[in-house]
PDB file of C-alpha atoms in Angstrom:
ATOM      1  CA  MET A  75      73.038  87.202  83.550  1.00  0.00           C
ATOM      2  CA  GLU A  76      74.045  88.829  87.059  1.00  0.00           C
ATOM      3  CA  SER A  77      76.723  87.400  88.998  1.00  0.00           C
ATOM      4  CA  GLY A  78      75.253  86.542  92.650  1.00  0.00           C
ATOM      5  CA  TYR A  79      76.760  89.814  94.296  1.00  0.00           C
ATOM      6  CA  LYS A  80      75.693  91.632  92.319  1.00  0.00           C
ATOM      7  CA  VAL A  81      71.911  90.076  93.769  1.00  0.00           C
ATOM      8  CA  TYR A  82      73.322  89.659  96.918  1.00  0.00           C
ATOM      9  CA  ILE A  83      73.871  94.486  96.891  1.00  0.00           C
ATOM     10  CA  ARG A  84      70.167  94.619  94.754  1.00  0.00           C
ATOM     11  CA  ARG A  85      68.186  93.174  97.572  1.00  0.00           C
ATOM     12  CA  ARG A  86      70.607  94.655 100.582  1.00  0.00           C
ATOM     13  CA  GLN A  87      69.462  97.778  98.561  1.00  0.00           C
ATOM     14  CA  PHE A  88      65.369  96.653  98.055  1.00  0.00           C
ATOM     15  CA  ALA A  89      65.677  95.978 101.698  1.00  0.00           C
ATOM     16  CA  ALA A  90      66.865  98.991 103.038  1.00  0.00           C
ATOM     17  CA  PHE A  91      64.947 100.775 101.178  1.00  0.00           C
ATOM     18  CA  VAL A  92      61.965  98.860 102.703  1.00  0.00           C
ATOM     19  CA  ALA A  93      63.172  99.681 106.226  1.00  0.00           C
ATOM     20  CA  ALA A  94      63.265 103.358 105.771  1.00  0.00           C
ATOM     21  CA  ILE A  95      58.875 103.107 104.638  1.00  0.00           C
ATOM     22  CA  VAL A  96      58.163 101.752 107.704  1.00  0.00           C
ATOM     23  CA  CYS A  97      60.533 104.207 109.591  1.00  0.00           C
ATOM     24  CA  ALA A  98      59.228 106.971 107.361  1.00  0.00           C
ATOM     25  CA  PHE A  99      55.449 105.574 107.915  1.00  0.00           C
ATOM     26  CA  VAL A 100      55.314 103.186 110.758  1.00  0.00           C
ATOM     27  CA  PHE A 101      56.622 103.830 114.192  1.00  0.00           C
ATOM     28  CA  PRO A 102      55.681 107.461 114.102  1.00  0.00           C
ATOM     29  CA  THR A 103      52.188 105.888 114.715  1.00  0.00           C
ATOM     30  CA  MET A 104      53.553 103.640 117.376  1.00  0.00           C
ATOM     31  CA  SER A 105      53.380 104.564 121.102  1.00  0.00           C
ATOM     32  CA  LEU A 106      57.076 104.684 121.502  1.00  0.00           C
ATOM     33  CA  GLY A 107      57.156 106.517 124.923  1.00  0.00           C
ATOM     34  CA  ARG A 108      53.607 108.133 124.425  1.00  0.00           C
ATOM     35  CA  GLN A 109      55.445 110.995 122.615  1.00  0.00           C
ATOM     36  CA  PRO A 110      52.111 112.356 120.276  1.00  0.00           C
ATOM     37  CA  LYS A 111      51.337 115.388 119.615  1.00  0.00           C
ATOM     38  CA  ALA A 112      48.202 117.551 120.190  1.00  0.00           C
ATOM     39  CA  TYR A 113      47.754 120.662 118.352  1.00  0.00           C
ATOM     40  CA  ASP A 114      44.103 121.339 119.266  1.00  0.00           C
ATOM     41  CA  ILE A 115      41.881 120.019 122.387  1.00  0.00           C
ATOM     42  CA  GLY A 116      40.039 116.832 120.315  1.00  0.00           C
ATOM     43  CA  ARG A 117      43.051 115.346 119.342  1.00  0.00           C
ATOM     44  CA  ALA A 118      44.467 116.080 122.983  1.00  0.00           C
ATOM     45  CA  ARG A 119      41.685 114.031 124.014  1.00  0.00           C
ATOM     46  CA  ASP A 120      42.263 111.890 121.372  1.00  0.00           C
ATOM     47  CA  ILE A 121      45.300 110.642 123.198  1.00  0.00           C
ATOM     48  CA  CYS A 122      44.168 110.476 125.934  1.00  0.00           C
ATOM     49  CA  ASP A 123      41.483 107.822 125.118  1.00  0.00           C
ATOM     50  CA  SER A 124      44.209 105.482 123.050  1.00  0.00           C
ATOM     51  CA  ILE A 125      45.967 105.298 126.541  1.00  0.00           C
ATOM     52  CA  THR A 126      45.372 104.329 130.278  1.00  0.00           C
ATOM     53  CA  PRO A 127      46.627 107.746 131.678  1.00  0.00           C
ATOM     54  CA  GLU A 128      48.655 107.348 134.331  1.00  0.00           C
ATOM     55  CA  GLY A 129      49.588 109.670 136.938  1.00  0.00           C
ATOM     56  CA  PRO A 130      50.149 112.832 135.918  1.00  0.00           C
ATOM     57  CA  GLU A 131      49.210 112.137 132.622  1.00  0.00           C
ATOM     58  CA  GLY A 132      46.249 114.294 130.697  1.00  0.00           C
ATOM     59  CA  ILE A 133      44.475 117.323 129.803  1.00  0.00           C
ATOM     60  CA  TRP A 134      45.354 120.182 131.686  1.00  0.00           C
ATOM     61  CA  ILE A 135      44.302 124.117 132.172  1.00  0.00           C
ATOM     62  CA  TYR A 136      46.495 126.967 134.233  1.00  0.00           C
ATOM     63  CA  PRO A 137      43.823 129.469 135.142  1.00  0.00           C
ATOM     64  CA  ASP A 138      45.435 132.030 135.952  1.00  0.00           C
ATOM     65  CA  ASP A 139      46.936 132.441 132.161  1.00  0.00           C
ATOM     66  CA  ASN A 140      44.572 129.881 130.348  1.00  0.00           C
ATOM     67  CA  VAL A 141      46.416 128.047 128.722  1.00  0.00           C
ATOM     68  CA  THR A 142      45.652 124.311 128.090  1.00  0.00           C
ATOM     69  CA  VAL A 143      48.372 121.527 128.339  1.00  0.00           C
ATOM     70  CA  LEU A 144      48.921 118.185 126.874  1.00  0.00           C
ATOM     71  CA  VAL A 145      50.632 115.760 129.964  1.00  0.00           C
ATOM     72  CA  LEU A 146      52.299 112.406 128.305  1.00  0.00           C
ATOM     73  CA  GLU A 147      54.668 110.095 129.746  1.00  0.00           C
ATOM     74  CA  SER A 148      58.260 110.449 127.939  1.00  0.00           C
ATOM     75  CA  GLN A 149      59.965 107.608 126.999  1.00  0.00           C
ATOM     76  CA  SER A 150      61.703 105.614 129.426  1.00  0.00           C
ATOM     77  CA  ILE A 151      64.781 105.134 129.332  1.00  0.00           C
ATOM     78  CA  SER A 152      65.157 102.307 131.490  1.00  0.00           C
ATOM     79  CA  PRO A 153      62.556 100.205 132.983  1.00  0.00           C
ATOM     80  CA  THR A 154      64.403 101.647 136.428  1.00  0.00           C
ATOM     81  CA  THR A 155      64.534 104.710 136.170  1.00  0.00           C
ATOM     82  CA  LEU A 156      61.563 106.972 137.212  1.00  0.00           C
ATOM     83  CA  PRO A 157      59.218 108.436 134.484  1.00  0.00           C
ATOM     84  CA  SER A 158      58.716 112.139 133.626  1.00  0.00           C
ATOM     85  CA  TYR A 159      56.689 113.524 131.728  1.00  0.00           C
ATOM     86  CA  ASN A 160      56.480 116.181 128.536  1.00  0.00           C
ATOM     87  CA  ILE A 161      54.257 118.909 129.028  1.00  0.00           C
ATOM     88  CA  SER A 162      53.032 120.486 125.213  1.00  0.00           C
ATOM     89  CA  VAL A 163      50.266 123.464 124.682  1.00  0.00           C
ATOM     90  CA  VAL A 164      47.140 122.071 123.219  1.00  0.00           C
ATOM     91  CA  GLU A 165      45.274 125.880 123.252  1.00  0.00           C
ATOM     92  CA  SER A 166      46.679 129.799 124.600  1.00  0.00           C
ATOM     93  CA  THR A 167      45.467 132.594 124.345  1.00  0.00           C
ATOM     94  CA  ASP A 168      48.762 133.855 124.516  1.00  0.00           C
ATOM     95  CA  CYS A 169      50.675 134.603 121.274  1.00  0.00           C
ATOM     96  CA  ASN A 170      54.116 133.237 122.358  1.00  0.00           C
ATOM     97  CA  LEU A 171      53.039 129.934 122.460  1.00  0.00           C
ATOM     98  CA  GLU A 172      51.803 128.276 120.160  1.00  0.00           C
ATOM     99  CA  PRO A 173      49.716 124.923 119.961  1.00  0.00           C
ATOM    100  CA  GLY A 174      52.778 121.836 119.881  1.00  0.00           C
ATOM    101  CA  ASP A 175      54.960 123.766 121.680  1.00  0.00           C
ATOM    102  CA  ASN A 176      56.957 121.254 124.332  1.00  0.00           C
ATOM    103  CA  VAL A 177      56.709 123.918 127.558  1.00  0.00           C
ATOM    104  CA  GLY A 178      58.428 121.840 130.275  1.00  0.00           C
ATOM    105  CA  THR A 179      59.248 118.622 132.089  1.00  0.00           C
ATOM    106  CA  LEU A 180      57.572 116.470 134.861  1.00  0.00           C
ATOM    107  CA  TYR A 181      60.535 114.772 136.692  1.00  0.00           C
ATOM    108  CA  ALA A 182      58.864 112.232 139.976  1.00  0.00           C
ATOM    109  CA  THR A 183      60.883 111.621 142.610  1.00  0.00           C
ATOM    110  CA  PRO A 184      61.102 108.832 145.076  1.00  0.00           C
ATOM    111  CA  ASP A 185      58.454 110.611 147.068  1.00  0.00           C
ATOM    112  CA  THR A 186      55.122 109.455 146.335  1.00  0.00           C
ATOM    113  CA  GLY A 187      52.773 112.775 143.658  1.00  0.00           C
ATOM    114  CA  LYS A 188      56.081 115.192 144.408  1.00  0.00           C
ATOM    115  CA  TYR A 189      57.528 116.008 141.189  1.00  0.00           C
ATOM    116  CA  ARG A 190      60.623 118.487 140.077  1.00  0.00           C
ATOM    117  CA  LEU A 191      59.056 119.915 137.006  1.00  0.00           C
ATOM    118  CA  GLU A 192      61.165 122.215 135.049  1.00  0.00           C
ATOM    119  CA  LEU A 193      59.443 125.104 133.271  1.00  0.00           C
ATOM    120  CA  PHE A 194      60.555 127.358 129.888  1.00  0.00           C
ATOM    121  CA  THR A 195      59.673 130.992 130.662  1.00  0.00           C
ATOM    122  CA  GLN A 196      60.993 133.034 127.339  1.00  0.00           C
ATOM    123  CA  ARG A 197      61.046 132.204 123.551  1.00  0.00           C
ATOM    124  CA  LYS A 198      64.021 133.709 122.124  1.00  0.00           C
ATOM    125  CA  ASN A 199      64.879 133.879 118.680  1.00  0.00           C
ATOM    126  CA  GLY A 200      61.995 131.251 118.102  1.00  0.00           C
ATOM    127  CA  LEU A 201      63.203 128.379 120.414  1.00  0.00           C
ATOM    128  CA  LEU A 202      61.897 128.466 124.207  1.00  0.00           C
ATOM    129  CA  SER A 203      63.990 128.700 126.329  1.00  0.00           C
ATOM    130  CA  LYS A 204      65.612 129.917 130.537  1.00  0.00           C
ATOM    131  CA  PRO A 205      63.517 127.234 132.290  1.00  0.00           C
ATOM    132  CA  GLN A 206      62.896 127.448 136.408  1.00  0.00           C
ATOM    133  CA  THR A 207      63.063 124.806 138.503  1.00  0.00           C
ATOM    134  CA  CYS A 208      59.707 124.288 140.283  1.00  0.00           C
ATOM    135  CA  LEU A 209      58.479 121.729 143.391  1.00  0.00           C
ATOM    136  CA  ALA A 210      54.642 120.284 141.704  1.00  0.00           C
ATOM    137  CA  SER A 211      52.285 118.377 144.370  1.00  0.00           C
ATOM    138  CA  LEU A 212      49.671 116.005 142.932  1.00  0.00           C
ATOM    139  CA  SER A 213      46.461 115.425 144.844  1.00  0.00           C
ATOM    140  CA  ASP A 214      45.004 112.849 146.048  1.00  0.00           C
ATOM    141  CA  GLU A 215      42.560 112.685 143.450  1.00  0.00           C
ATOM    142  CA  GLY A 216      44.676 113.866 141.005  1.00  0.00           C
ATOM    143  CA  GLU A 217      42.861 116.687 139.493  1.00  0.00           C
ATOM    144  CA  THR A 218      44.833 119.554 140.685  1.00  0.00           C
ATOM    145  CA  MET A 219      48.742 120.034 140.539  1.00  0.00           C
ATOM    146  CA  ILE A 220      49.854 122.691 143.169  1.00  0.00           C
ATOM    147  CA  ILE A 221      53.277 124.691 141.966  1.00  0.00           C
ATOM    148  CA  LYS A 222      55.405 125.917 144.741  1.00  0.00           C
ATOM    149  CA  LYS A 223      59.031 127.123 145.303  1.00  0.00           C
ATOM    150  CA  GLU A 224      61.867 124.353 144.978  1.00  0.00           C
ATOM    151  CA  LYS A 225      62.899 124.920 148.333  1.00  0.00           C
ATOM    152  CA  SER A 226      62.148 126.798 151.651  1.00  0.00           C
ATOM    153  CA  GLY A 227      65.337 129.622 151.944  1.00  0.00           C
ATOM    154  CA  PHE A 228      65.165 129.921 147.667  1.00  0.00           C
ATOM    155  CA  LYS A 229      66.069 133.293 146.531  1.00  0.00           C
ATOM    156  CA  PHE A 230      63.399 133.598 143.871  1.00  0.00           C
ATOM    157  CA  ARG A 231      65.355 135.526 141.516  1.00  0.00           C
ATOM    158  CA  PHE A 232      62.424 136.147 138.511  1.00  0.00           C
ATOM    159  CA  SER A 233      61.698 138.987 136.193  1.00  0.00           C
ATOM    160  CA  ILE A 234      58.735 139.878 134.169  1.00  0.00           C
ATOM    161  CA  ASN A 235      58.502 140.795 130.891  1.00  0.00           C
ATOM    162  CA  PRO A 236      56.071 141.009 127.455  1.00  0.00           C
ATOM    163  CA  SER A 237      59.012 137.931 126.406  1.00  0.00           C
ATOM    164  CA  THR A 238      57.705 136.098 129.371  1.00  0.00           C
ATOM    165  CA  LEU A 239      55.480 133.145 128.801  1.00  0.00           C
ATOM    166  CA  LEU A 240      52.820 131.645 131.875  1.00  0.00           C
ATOM    167  CA  PRO A 241      52.763 135.142 133.197  1.00  0.00           C
ATOM    168  CA  LYS A 242      50.062 135.480 135.591  1.00  0.00           C
ATOM    169  CA  MET A 243      51.231 131.994 137.364  1.00  0.00           C
ATOM    170  CA  TRP A 244      55.112 133.537 137.981  1.00  0.00           C
ATOM    171  CA  ARG A 245      53.794 137.013 139.150  1.00  0.00           C
ATOM    172  CA  ILE A 246      51.560 134.967 141.516  1.00  0.00           C
ATOM    173  CA  LEU A 247      54.296 132.692 142.614  1.00  0.00           C
ATOM    174  CA  ARG A 248      57.020 135.290 142.908  1.00  0.00           C
ATOM    175  CA  ILE A 249      54.759 137.641 145.246  1.00  0.00           C
ATOM    176  CA  GLY A 250      53.366 134.385 147.438  1.00  0.00           C
ATOM    177  CA  THR A 251      57.856 133.727 147.598  1.00  0.00           C
ATOM    178  CA  SER A 252      58.565 137.488 148.715  1.00  0.00           C
ATOM    179  CA  HIS A 253      59.592 137.360 152.365  1.00  0.00           C
ATOM    180  CA  SER A 254      58.458 140.534 152.847  1.00  0.00           C
ATOM    181  CA  SER A 255      54.678 139.794 151.738  1.00  0.00           C
ATOM    182  CA  SER A 256      52.517 139.995 154.690  1.00  0.00           C
ATOM    183  CA  LYS A 257      49.905 138.122 152.736  1.00  0.00           C
ATOM    184  CA  PRO A 258      49.208 134.469 153.311  1.00  0.00           C
ATOM    185  CA  GLU A 259      50.883 132.616 149.909  1.00  0.00           C
ATOM    186  CA  LEU A 260      48.055 131.780 146.819  1.00  0.00           C
ATOM    187  CA  PRO A 261      48.312 128.127 145.430  1.00  0.00           C
ATOM    188  CA  VAL A 262      49.231 128.635 141.737  1.00  0.00           C
ATOM    189  CA  GLY A 263      48.995 124.950 139.627  1.00  0.00           C
ATOM    190  CA  MET A 264      46.700 123.427 137.167  1.00  0.00           C
ATOM    191  CA  VAL A 265      43.292 121.851 137.254  1.00  0.00           C
ATOM    192  CA  LYS A 266      42.999 118.667 135.367  1.00  0.00           C
ATOM    193  CA  ILE A 267      39.974 119.223 132.480  1.00  0.00           C
ATOM    194  CA  TYR A 268      40.087 115.422 131.497  1.00  0.00           C
ATOM    195  CA  PRO A 269      39.783 112.962 131.402  1.00  0.00           C
ATOM    196  CA  SER A 270      37.499 112.508 134.883  1.00  0.00           C
ATOM    197  CA  TYR A 271      37.709 110.716 137.614  1.00  0.00           C
ATOM    198  CA  ASP A 272      34.311 109.434 136.346  1.00  0.00           C
ATOM    199  CA  GLY A 273      34.821 109.692 132.922  1.00  0.00           C
ATOM    200  CA  ASN A 274      31.980 111.732 132.170  1.00  0.00           C
ATOM    201  CA  GLY A 275      33.196 115.371 132.757  1.00  0.00           C
ATOM    202  CA  SER A 276      32.323 115.493 136.906  1.00  0.00           C
ATOM    203  CA  SER A 277      34.829 117.168 138.995  1.00  0.00           C
ATOM    204  CA  ARG A 278      34.894 116.872 142.471  1.00  0.00           C
ATOM    205  CA  ARG A 279      35.767 120.552 142.834  1.00  0.00           C
ATOM    206  CA  SER A 280      32.591 121.414 140.613  1.00  0.00           C
ATOM    207  CA  PRO A 281      30.431 118.282 141.199  1.00  0.00           C
ATOM    208  CA  ARG A 282      28.138 117.458 137.845  1.00  0.00           C
ATOM    209  CA  PHE A 283      24.791 117.166 139.069  1.00  0.00           C
ATOM    210  CA  LEU A 284      22.264 115.118 136.648  1.00  0.00           C
TER     211      LEU A 284
END
């Protein structure tokens, strides 16, 4: 017969094996920090339907570049920490962006509806890089998010090249922040497309007639 020590070791090894299986197959399906990946619009809708979206959470589109993204709260380090939100690509006509790419992060501030936005601007050696910081303001209805330069007096240094991500958005933003431009500043940002305020796909910007 095996000694009690050997039996104990075997039981510990078996318990460790079971724990590894649980971690591999159970935890990825749990809502830890709301960080599941969405690689198509259907999956993104399913994720939104499985939670109660709060604040900026939901599916948004950058209309200037025709890029659809999913905004979800990231895992909080502490209950007292202000929330942050991951921005991941769902659909894009830009070959530099792929579904599932995490293109940036929204950081909540003490000012309700105001966020610090960090967006990657380039892809280098397959990795997203060179984040640019801006300010993002969520509308009262939660259907639009306007992006502006970080602060007044901030000189917007940015060059547009073929590898730039969201090039049209950055181009408009750069023109709008130019002190030499006599044109009025153009609004730049995202429009929320799901979920709608009434749950039926309606938008206050484009009323849906019955």
